Short mmCIF file of C-alpha atoms in Angstrom, two decimals:
data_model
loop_
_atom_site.label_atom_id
_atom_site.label_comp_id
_atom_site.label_asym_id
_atom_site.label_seq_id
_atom_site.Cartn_x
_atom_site.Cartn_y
_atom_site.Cartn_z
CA UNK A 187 -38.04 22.88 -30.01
CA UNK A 188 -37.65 19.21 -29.93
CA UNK A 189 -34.71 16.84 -30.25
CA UNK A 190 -34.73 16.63 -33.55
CA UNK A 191 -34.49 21.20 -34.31
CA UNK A 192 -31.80 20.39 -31.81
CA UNK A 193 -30.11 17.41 -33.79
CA UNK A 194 -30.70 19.28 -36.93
CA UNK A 195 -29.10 21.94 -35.81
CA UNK A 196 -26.29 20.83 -34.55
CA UNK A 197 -25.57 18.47 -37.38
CA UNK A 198 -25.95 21.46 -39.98
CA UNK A 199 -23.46 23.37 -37.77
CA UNK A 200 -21.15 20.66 -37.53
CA UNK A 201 -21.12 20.16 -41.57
CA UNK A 202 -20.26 24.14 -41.89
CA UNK A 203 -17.41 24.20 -39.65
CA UNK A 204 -16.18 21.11 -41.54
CA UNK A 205 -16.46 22.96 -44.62
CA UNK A 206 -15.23 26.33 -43.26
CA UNK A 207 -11.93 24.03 -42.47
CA UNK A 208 -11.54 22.80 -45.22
CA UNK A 209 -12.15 26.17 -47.18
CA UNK A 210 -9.06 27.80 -45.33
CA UNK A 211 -6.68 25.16 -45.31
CA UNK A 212 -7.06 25.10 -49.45
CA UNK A 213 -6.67 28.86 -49.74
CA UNK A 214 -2.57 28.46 -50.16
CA UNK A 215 -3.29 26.40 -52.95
CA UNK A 216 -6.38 27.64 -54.62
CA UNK A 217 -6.70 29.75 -57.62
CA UNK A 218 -7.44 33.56 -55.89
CA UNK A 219 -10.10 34.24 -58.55
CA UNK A 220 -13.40 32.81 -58.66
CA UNK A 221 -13.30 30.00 -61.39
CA UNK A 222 -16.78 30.30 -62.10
CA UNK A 223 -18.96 33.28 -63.66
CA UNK A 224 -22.11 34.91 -61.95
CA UNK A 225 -24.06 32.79 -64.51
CA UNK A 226 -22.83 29.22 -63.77
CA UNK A 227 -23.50 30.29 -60.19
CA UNK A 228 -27.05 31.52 -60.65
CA UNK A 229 -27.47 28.23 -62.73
CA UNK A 230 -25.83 25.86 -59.58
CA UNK A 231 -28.35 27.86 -57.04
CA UNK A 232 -31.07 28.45 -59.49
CA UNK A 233 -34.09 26.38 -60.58
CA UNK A 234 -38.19 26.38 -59.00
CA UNK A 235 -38.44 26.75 -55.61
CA UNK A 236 -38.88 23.48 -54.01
CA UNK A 237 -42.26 22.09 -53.32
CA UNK A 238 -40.61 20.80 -49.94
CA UNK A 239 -37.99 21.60 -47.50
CA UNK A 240 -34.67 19.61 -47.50
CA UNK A 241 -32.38 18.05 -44.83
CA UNK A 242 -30.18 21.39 -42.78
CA UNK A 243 -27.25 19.38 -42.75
CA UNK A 244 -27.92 18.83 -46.57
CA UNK A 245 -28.37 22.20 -47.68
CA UNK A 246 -24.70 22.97 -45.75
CA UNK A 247 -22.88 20.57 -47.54
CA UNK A 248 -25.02 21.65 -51.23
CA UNK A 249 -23.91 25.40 -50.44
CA UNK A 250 -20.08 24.79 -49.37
CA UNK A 251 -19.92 22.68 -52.85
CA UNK A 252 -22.05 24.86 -55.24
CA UNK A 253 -20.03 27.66 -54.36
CA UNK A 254 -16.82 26.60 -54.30
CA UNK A 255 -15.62 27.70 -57.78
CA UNK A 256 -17.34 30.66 -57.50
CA UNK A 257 -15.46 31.84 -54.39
CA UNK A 258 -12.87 34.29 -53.97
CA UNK A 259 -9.85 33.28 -51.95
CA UNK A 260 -9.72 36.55 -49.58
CA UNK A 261 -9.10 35.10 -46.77
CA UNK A 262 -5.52 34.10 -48.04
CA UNK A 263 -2.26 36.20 -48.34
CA UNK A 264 -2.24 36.89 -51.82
CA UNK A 265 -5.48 38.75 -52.16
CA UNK A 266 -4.87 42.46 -53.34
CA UNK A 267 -7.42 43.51 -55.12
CA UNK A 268 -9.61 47.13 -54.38
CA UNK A 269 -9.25 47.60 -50.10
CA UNK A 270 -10.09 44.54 -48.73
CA UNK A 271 -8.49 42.84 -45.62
CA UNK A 272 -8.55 38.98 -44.67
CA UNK A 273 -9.79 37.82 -41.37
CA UNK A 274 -7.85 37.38 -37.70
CA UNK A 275 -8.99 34.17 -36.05
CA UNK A 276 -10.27 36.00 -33.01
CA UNK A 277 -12.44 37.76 -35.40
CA UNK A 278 -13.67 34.92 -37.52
CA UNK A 279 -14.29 33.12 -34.17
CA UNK A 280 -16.15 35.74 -32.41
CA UNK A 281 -18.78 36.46 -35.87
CA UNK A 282 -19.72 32.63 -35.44
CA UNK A 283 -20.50 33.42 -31.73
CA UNK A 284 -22.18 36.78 -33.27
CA UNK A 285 -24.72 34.82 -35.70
CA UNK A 286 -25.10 31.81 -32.97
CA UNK A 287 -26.42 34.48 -29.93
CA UNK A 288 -28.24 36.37 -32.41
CA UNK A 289 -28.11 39.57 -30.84
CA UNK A 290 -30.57 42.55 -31.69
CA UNK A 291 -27.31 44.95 -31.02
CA UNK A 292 -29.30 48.47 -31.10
CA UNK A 293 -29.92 48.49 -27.38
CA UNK A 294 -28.29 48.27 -24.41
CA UNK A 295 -31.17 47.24 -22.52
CA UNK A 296 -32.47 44.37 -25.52
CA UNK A 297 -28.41 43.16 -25.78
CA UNK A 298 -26.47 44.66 -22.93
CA UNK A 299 -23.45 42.06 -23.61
CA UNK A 300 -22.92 42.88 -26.91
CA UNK A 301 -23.46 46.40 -26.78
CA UNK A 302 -21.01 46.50 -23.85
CA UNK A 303 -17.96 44.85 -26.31
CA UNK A 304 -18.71 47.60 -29.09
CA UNK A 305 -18.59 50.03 -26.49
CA UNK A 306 -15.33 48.98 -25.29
CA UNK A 307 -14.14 48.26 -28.86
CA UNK A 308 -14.69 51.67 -29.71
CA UNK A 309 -12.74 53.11 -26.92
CA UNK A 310 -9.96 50.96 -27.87
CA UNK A 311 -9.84 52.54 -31.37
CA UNK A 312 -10.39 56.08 -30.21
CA UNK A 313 -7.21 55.93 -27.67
CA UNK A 314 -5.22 53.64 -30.74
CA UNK A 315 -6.39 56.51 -33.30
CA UNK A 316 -5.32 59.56 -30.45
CA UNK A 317 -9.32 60.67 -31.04
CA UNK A 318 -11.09 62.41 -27.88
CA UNK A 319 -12.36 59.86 -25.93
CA UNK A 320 -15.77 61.14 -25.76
CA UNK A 321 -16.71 60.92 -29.10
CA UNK A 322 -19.52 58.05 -30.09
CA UNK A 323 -18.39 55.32 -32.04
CA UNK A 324 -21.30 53.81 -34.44
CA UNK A 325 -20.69 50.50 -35.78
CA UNK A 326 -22.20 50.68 -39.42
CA UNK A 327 -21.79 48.16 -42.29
CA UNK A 328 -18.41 49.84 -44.06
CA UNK A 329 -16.78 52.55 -45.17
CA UNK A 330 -20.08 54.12 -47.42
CA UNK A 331 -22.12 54.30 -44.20
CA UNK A 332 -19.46 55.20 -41.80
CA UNK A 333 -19.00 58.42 -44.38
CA UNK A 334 -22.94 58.94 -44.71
CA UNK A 335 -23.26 58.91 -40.89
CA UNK A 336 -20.70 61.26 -40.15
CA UNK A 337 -22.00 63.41 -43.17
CA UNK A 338 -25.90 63.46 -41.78
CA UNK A 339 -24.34 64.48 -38.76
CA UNK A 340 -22.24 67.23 -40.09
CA UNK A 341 -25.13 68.61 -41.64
CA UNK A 342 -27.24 68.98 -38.42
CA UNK A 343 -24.65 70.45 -37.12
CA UNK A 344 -23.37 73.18 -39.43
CA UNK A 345 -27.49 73.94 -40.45
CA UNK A 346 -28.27 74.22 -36.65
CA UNK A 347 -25.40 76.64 -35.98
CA UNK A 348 -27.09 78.81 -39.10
CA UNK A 349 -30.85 78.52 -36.97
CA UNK A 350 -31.85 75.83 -38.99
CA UNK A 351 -33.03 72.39 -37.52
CA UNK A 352 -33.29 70.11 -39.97
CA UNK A 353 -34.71 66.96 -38.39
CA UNK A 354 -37.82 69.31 -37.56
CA UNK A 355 -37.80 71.47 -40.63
CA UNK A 356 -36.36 69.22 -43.15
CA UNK A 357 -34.26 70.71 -46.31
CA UNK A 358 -36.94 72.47 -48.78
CA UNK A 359 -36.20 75.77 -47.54
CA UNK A 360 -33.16 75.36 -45.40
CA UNK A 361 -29.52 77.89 -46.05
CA UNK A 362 -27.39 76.54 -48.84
CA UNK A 363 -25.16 74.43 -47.79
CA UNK A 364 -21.75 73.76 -48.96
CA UNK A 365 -19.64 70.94 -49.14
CA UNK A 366 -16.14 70.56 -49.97
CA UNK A 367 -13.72 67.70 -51.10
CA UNK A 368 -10.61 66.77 -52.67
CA UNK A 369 -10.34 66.00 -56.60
CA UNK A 370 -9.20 63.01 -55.40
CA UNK A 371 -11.60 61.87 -53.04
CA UNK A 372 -13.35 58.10 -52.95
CA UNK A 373 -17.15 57.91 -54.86
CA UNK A 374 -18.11 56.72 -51.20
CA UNK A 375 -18.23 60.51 -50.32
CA UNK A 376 -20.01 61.42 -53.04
CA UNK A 377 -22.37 58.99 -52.74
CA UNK A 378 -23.02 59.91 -49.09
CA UNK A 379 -23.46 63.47 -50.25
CA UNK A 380 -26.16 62.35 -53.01
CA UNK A 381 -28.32 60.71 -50.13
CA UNK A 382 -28.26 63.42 -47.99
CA UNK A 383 -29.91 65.51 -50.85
CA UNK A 384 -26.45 67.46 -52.53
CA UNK A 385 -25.99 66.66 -56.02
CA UNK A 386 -22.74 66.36 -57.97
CA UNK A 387 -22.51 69.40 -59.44
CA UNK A 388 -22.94 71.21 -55.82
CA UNK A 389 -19.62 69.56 -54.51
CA UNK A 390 -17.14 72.37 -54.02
CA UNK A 391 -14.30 70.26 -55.53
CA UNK A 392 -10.42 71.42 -54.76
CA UNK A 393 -7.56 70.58 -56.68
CA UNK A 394 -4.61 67.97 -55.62
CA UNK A 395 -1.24 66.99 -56.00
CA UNK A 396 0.33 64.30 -57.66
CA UNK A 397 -0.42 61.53 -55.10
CA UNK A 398 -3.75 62.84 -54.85
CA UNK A 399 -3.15 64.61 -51.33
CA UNK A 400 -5.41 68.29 -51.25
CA UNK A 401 -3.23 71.77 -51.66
CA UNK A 402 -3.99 73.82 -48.98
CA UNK A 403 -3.74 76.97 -50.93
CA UNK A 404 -6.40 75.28 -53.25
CA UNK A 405 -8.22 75.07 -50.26
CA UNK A 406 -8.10 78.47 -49.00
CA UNK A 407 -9.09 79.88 -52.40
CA UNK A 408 -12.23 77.71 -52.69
CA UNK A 409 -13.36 79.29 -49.09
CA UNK A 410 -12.80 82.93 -49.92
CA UNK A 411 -15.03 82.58 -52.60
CA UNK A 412 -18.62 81.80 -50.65
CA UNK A 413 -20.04 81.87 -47.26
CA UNK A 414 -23.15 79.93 -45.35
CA UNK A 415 -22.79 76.96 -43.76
CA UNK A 416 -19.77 74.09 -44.58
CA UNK A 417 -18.32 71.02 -44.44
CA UNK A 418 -15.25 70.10 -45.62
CA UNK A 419 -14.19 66.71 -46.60
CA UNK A 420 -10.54 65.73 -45.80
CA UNK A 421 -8.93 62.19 -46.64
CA UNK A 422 -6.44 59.68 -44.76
CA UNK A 423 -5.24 57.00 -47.55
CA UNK A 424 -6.18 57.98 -51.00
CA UNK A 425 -7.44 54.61 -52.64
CA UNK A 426 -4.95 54.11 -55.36
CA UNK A 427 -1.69 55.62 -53.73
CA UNK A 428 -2.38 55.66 -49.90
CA UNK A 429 -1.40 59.30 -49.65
CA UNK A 430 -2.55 61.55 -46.85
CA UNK A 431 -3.78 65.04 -46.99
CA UNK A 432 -1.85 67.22 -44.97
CA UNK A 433 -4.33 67.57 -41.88
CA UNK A 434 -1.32 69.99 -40.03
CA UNK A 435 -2.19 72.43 -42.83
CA UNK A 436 -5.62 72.19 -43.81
CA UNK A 437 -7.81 71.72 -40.93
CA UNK A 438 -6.60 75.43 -39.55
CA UNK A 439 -8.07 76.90 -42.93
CA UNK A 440 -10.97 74.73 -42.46
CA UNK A 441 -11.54 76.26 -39.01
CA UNK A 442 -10.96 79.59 -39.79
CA UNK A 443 -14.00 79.49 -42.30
CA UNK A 444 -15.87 77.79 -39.19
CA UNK A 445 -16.51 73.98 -41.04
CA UNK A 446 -17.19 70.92 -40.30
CA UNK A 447 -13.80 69.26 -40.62
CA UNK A 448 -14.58 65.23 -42.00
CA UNK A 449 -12.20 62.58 -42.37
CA UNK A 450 -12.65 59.59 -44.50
CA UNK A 451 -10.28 57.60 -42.99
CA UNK A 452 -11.46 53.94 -44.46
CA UNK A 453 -8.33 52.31 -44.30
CA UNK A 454 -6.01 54.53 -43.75
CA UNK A 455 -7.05 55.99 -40.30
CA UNK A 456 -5.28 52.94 -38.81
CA UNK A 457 -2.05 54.44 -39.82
CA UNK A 458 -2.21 56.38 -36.16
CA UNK A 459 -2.23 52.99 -34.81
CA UNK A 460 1.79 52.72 -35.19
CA UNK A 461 4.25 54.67 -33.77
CA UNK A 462 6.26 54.45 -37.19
CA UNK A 463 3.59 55.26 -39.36
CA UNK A 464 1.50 58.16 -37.02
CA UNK A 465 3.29 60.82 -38.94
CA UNK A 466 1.09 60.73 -41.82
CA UNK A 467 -2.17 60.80 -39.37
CA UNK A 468 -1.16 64.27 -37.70
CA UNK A 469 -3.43 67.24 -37.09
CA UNK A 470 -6.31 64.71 -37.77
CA UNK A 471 -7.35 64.50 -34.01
CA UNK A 472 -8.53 68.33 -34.49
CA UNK A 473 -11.23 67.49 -37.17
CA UNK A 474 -15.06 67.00 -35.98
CA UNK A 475 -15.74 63.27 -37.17
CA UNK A 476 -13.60 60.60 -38.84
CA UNK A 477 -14.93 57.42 -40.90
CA UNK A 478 -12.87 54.12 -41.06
CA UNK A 479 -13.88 50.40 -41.80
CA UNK A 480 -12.50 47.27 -39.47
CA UNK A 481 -13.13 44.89 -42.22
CA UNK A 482 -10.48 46.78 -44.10
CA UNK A 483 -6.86 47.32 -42.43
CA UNK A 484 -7.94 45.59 -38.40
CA UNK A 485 -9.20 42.43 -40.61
CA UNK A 486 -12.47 41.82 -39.04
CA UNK A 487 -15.30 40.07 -41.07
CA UNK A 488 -18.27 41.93 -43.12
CA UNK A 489 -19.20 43.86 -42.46
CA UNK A 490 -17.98 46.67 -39.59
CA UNK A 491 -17.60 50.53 -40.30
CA UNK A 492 -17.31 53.18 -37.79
CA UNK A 493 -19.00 56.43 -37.74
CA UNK A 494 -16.64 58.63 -35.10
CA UNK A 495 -18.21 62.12 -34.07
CA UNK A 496 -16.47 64.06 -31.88
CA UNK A 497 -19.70 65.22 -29.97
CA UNK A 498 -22.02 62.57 -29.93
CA UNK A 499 -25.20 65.33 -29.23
CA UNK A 500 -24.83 65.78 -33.36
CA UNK A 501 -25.21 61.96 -33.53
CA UNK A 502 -27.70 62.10 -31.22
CA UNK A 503 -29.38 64.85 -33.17
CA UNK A 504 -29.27 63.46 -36.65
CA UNK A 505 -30.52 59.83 -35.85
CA UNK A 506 -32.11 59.32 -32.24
CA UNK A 507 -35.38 57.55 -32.49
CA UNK A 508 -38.89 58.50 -31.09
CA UNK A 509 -41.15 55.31 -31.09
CA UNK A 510 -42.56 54.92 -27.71
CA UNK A 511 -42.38 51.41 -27.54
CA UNK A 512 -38.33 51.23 -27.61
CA UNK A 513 -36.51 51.31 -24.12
CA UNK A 514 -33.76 53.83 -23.63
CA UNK A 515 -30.60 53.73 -21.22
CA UNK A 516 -28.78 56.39 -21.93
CA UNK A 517 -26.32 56.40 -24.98
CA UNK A 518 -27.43 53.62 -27.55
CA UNK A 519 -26.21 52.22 -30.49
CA UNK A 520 -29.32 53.26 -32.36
CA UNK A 521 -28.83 56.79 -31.40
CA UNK A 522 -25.46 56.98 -33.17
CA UNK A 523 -26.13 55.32 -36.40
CA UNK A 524 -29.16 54.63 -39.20
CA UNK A 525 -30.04 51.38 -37.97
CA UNK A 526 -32.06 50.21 -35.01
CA UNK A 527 -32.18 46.29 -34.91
CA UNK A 528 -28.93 45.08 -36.09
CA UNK A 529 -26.14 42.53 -35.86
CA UNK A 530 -23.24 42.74 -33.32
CA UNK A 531 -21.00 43.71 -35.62
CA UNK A 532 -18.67 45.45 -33.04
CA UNK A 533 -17.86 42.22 -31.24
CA UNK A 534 -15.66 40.72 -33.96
CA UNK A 535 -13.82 44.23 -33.46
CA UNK A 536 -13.41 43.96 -29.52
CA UNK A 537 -11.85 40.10 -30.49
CA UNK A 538 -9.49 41.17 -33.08
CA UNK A 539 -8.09 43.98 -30.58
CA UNK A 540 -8.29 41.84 -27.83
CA UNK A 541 -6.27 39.18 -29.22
CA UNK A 542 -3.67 41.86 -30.87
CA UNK A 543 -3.18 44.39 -28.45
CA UNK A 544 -1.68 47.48 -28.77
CA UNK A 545 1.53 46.34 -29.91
CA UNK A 546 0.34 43.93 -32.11
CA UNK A 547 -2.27 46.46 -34.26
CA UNK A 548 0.70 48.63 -34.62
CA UNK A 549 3.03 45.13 -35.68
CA UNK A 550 0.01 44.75 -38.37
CA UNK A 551 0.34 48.13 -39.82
CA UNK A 552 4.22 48.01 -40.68
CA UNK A 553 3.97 45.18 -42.29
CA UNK A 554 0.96 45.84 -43.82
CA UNK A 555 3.48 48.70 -45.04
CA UNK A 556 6.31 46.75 -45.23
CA UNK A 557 5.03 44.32 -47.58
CA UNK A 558 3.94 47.41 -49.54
CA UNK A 559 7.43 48.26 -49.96
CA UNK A 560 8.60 44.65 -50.76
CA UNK A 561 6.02 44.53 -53.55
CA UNK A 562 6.98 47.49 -55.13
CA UNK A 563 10.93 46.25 -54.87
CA UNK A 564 9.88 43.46 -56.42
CA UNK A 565 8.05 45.09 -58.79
CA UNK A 566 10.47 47.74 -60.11
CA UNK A 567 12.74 44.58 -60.97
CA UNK A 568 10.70 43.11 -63.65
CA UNK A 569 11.59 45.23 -67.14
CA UNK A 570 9.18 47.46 -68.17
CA UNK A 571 7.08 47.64 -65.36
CA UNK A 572 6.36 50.67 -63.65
CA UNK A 573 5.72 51.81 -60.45
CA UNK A 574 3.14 54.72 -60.14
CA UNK A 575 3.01 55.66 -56.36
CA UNK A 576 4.93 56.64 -53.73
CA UNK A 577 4.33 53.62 -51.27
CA UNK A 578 3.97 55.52 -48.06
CA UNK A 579 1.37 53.27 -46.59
CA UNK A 580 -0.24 50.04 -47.89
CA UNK A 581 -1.00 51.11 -52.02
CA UNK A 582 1.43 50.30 -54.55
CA UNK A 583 0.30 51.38 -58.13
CA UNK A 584 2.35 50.22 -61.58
CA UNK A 585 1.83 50.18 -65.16
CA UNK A 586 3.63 48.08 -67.81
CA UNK A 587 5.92 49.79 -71.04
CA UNK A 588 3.70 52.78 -70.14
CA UNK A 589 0.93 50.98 -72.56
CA UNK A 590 -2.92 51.51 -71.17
CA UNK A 591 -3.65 48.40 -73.60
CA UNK A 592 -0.70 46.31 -71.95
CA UNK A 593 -1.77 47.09 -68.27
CA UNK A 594 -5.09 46.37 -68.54
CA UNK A 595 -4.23 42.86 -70.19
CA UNK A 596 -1.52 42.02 -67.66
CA UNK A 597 -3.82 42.63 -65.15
CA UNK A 598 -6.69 40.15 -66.97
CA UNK A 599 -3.85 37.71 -66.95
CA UNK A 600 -2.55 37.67 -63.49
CA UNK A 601 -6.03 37.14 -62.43
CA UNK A 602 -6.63 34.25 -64.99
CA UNK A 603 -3.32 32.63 -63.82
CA UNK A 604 -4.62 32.46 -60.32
CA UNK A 605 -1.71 32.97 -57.83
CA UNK A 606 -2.75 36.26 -56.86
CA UNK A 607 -5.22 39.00 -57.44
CA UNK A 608 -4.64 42.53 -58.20
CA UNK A 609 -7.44 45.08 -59.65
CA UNK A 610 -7.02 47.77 -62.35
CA UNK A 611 -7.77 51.49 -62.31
CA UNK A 612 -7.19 54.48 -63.73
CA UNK A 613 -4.95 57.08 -62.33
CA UNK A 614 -4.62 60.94 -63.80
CA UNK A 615 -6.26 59.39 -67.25
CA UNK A 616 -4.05 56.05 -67.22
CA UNK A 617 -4.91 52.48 -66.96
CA UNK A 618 -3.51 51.01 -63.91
CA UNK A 619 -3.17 48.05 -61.43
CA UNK A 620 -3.22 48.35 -57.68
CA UNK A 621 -1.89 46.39 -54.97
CA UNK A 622 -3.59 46.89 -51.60
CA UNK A 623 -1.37 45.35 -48.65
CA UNK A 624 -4.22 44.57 -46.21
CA UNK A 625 -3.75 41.00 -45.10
CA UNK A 626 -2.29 39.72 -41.92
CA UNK A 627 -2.21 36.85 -43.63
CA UNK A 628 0.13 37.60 -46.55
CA UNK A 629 3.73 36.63 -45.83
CA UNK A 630 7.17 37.63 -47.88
CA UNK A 631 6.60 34.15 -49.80
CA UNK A 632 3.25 35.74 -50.62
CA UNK A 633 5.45 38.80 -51.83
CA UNK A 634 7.52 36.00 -53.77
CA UNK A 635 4.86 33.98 -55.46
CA UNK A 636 3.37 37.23 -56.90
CA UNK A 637 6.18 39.06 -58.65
CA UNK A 638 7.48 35.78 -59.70
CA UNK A 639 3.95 35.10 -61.31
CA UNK A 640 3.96 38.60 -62.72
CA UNK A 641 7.46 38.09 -64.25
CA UNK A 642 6.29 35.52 -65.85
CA UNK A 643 3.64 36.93 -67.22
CA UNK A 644 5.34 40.14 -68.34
CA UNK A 645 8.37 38.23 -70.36
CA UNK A 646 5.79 35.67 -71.92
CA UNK A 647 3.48 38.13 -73.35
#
């Protein structure tokens, strides 16, 4: 490269963290909803491709303005729409460091440094989580293929104990196989299910309670009905009220029928993290793999899942790679996971743990929980809205004048007046809004600007 890649590089680098700057130090001030539609955006980035290149540093400072109005102010403390956490320094930090080294993260032997911080990173988790310490961690991109991994995985497994290799056989003829899950499980699951070749309408599907937690005696009536081989899909958080399922009680029946015990833990596997919160984690550390996401409750960047199997020879079996050009040194990434060149998506991880600690991860789940609580306070104390949860963890749910038209328009206008962002739902056949608590960032004057903004908005309508 000559001086002037150099030069051009460095001033296009030097125009992006400018930008970047400037981009976080608005966010307290910013509308939290994108000002601009997917069309104007397509229209500001649209248009022939050019006939010639343009200026690095040019095409920075083009991109930072373009998008502006059509960004979404995540990063800031009044962000609680769907699951989605902001991001630690450390973290932020250590992704720029990810995308300048440019890593292929797959191997040890092709990336031994990075490799060596997911490693660690993933040790951390398993002793914060109380997980065996010899299951493989796999650093996917989110909660979708953290679930499909473990799922491929489980379905080695379960087929090989019924004589049945699937990697070498493949599925056309292979013993039924059945797969169980809560009423209230996330589409994520059933998704993961659909790529691994089991439809809809074979999900075993077992009725829950009122906060969307499985009934063990639901469960044990599903697996007297049917035999062959199983997996059984359990579930830390439930996405619109945070609830648990009772692990205590249902992994025994689980075991007794000789499943696969799964836990999609996206967000709320953290919950182990703090010693005030653990409660609603227990009996998990018995199940055979658990799926979570760091971009969600540990506030990494995009995108870091983890796919945690307790034995890592059913990782190995479902994904290790043949081609005889790759070099092997024992336990890889790419024996763990779908991918093979990748990102170092772990590293961000190892920062934001490294900077927090143990005592600080379990600090950022209560009051990831205790702004939960505050919101809902705050909540209950404007007239005729409604709180639909019980805010055990980080979900808060409420309705307004129990009205499905009313919700979902006070929900269109809190994210048209900008100080916050919240994102409707439906729960039991009922329009909703949720709250997710999942920000380091957000502070009790977050919590203050929002249900004053909401009050507002409920006594003008």
């Amino acid at each position: 490269m000559d001086q002037s890649g150099f030069d051009d590089r460095t001033r296009a680098l030097d125009i992006a963290h400018r930008r970047a700057t400037e981009f976080l130090e608005d966010l307290d001030d910013r509308p939290v909803w994108p000002r601009a539609s997917l069309d104007e955006m397509l229209d500001a980035f649209g248009g022939p491709l050019p006939e010639d290149g343009t200026d690095p540093a040019q095409v920075i400072e083009e991109i930072a303005t373009r998008a502006d109005p059509g960004l979404v102010a995540i990063p800031g403390g009044r962000f609680f729409g769907f699951v989605i956490g902001g991001t630690h320094p450390a973290a932020l930090a250590a992704d720029w460091l990810v995308s300048t080294w440019d890593q292929n993260s797959g191997s040890s032997a092709l990336a031994p440094a990075t490799v060596a911080m997911e490693r660690i990173a993933g040790r951390w988790m398993l002793d914060l989580f109380g997980l065996p310490d010899s299951a493989s961690v796999g650093f996917v991109t989110g909660g979708q293929l953290a679930n499909f991994t473990c799922l491929a995985s489980a379905r080695q497994s379960v087929l090989a104990r019924a004589g049945w290799d699937v990697a070498e056989r493949g599925l056309r003829q292979a013993p039924p196989l059945r797969v169980v899950v809560g009423a209230d499980r996330h589409s994520s699951i059933d998704r993961a299910a659909r790529f691994l070749g089991i439809g809809r309408a074979e999900l075993i599907v077992v009725d829950s309670d009122d906060q969307g937690r499985m009934r063990p005696e639901a469960l044990e009536q599903q697996l007297l009905s049917g035999t062959g081989p199983l997996i059984v899909c359990l579930q830390a958080g439930e996405v619109h009220t945070g609830a648990f399922d009772d692990f205590e009680a249902l992994i025994p029946i689980a075991r007794a029928h000789d499943a696969w015990v799964h836990v999609d833990g996206a967000f709320g596997l953290w919950a182990a993290a703090s010693p005030a919160l653990r409660s609603l984690t227990a009996g998990m550390e018995h199940a055979d793999s658990w799926a979570t996401d760091a971009h969600k409750t540990l506030n990494v960047p995009y995108d870091c899942g983890m796919a945690i199997v307790r034995d890592p020879a059913d990782s190995i079996a479902a994904f290790r790679t043949g081609g005889d050009y790759l070099m092997y040194t024992g336990l890889d990434p790419w024996d763990v996971t779908p991918e093979l060149s990748r990102r170092a998506r772990g590293v961000p991880a190892w920062a934001a743990l490294k900077s927090l600690g143990r005592s600080g991860v379990a600090q950022l789940m209560d009051r990831l929980h205790a702004n939960a609580a505050a919101m809902a306070r705050g909540l209950r104390s404007i007239p005729g809205v409604h709180v639909v949860n019980d805010v055990d963890y980080t979900q808060v749910m409420f309705r307004l004048d129990d009205d499905d038209a009313a919700t979902r328009a006070l929900g269109r206008a809190i994210l048209d007046e900008g100080t916050a962002a919240v994102t409707g739902a439906e729960w039991r056949g009922r329009a909703t809004q949720r709250c997710s608590m999942s920000s380091w960032a957000t502070t009790d004057a977050d919590i203050d600007r929002t249900v004053s903004a909401i009050r507002a908005l409920v006594q003008g309508a």
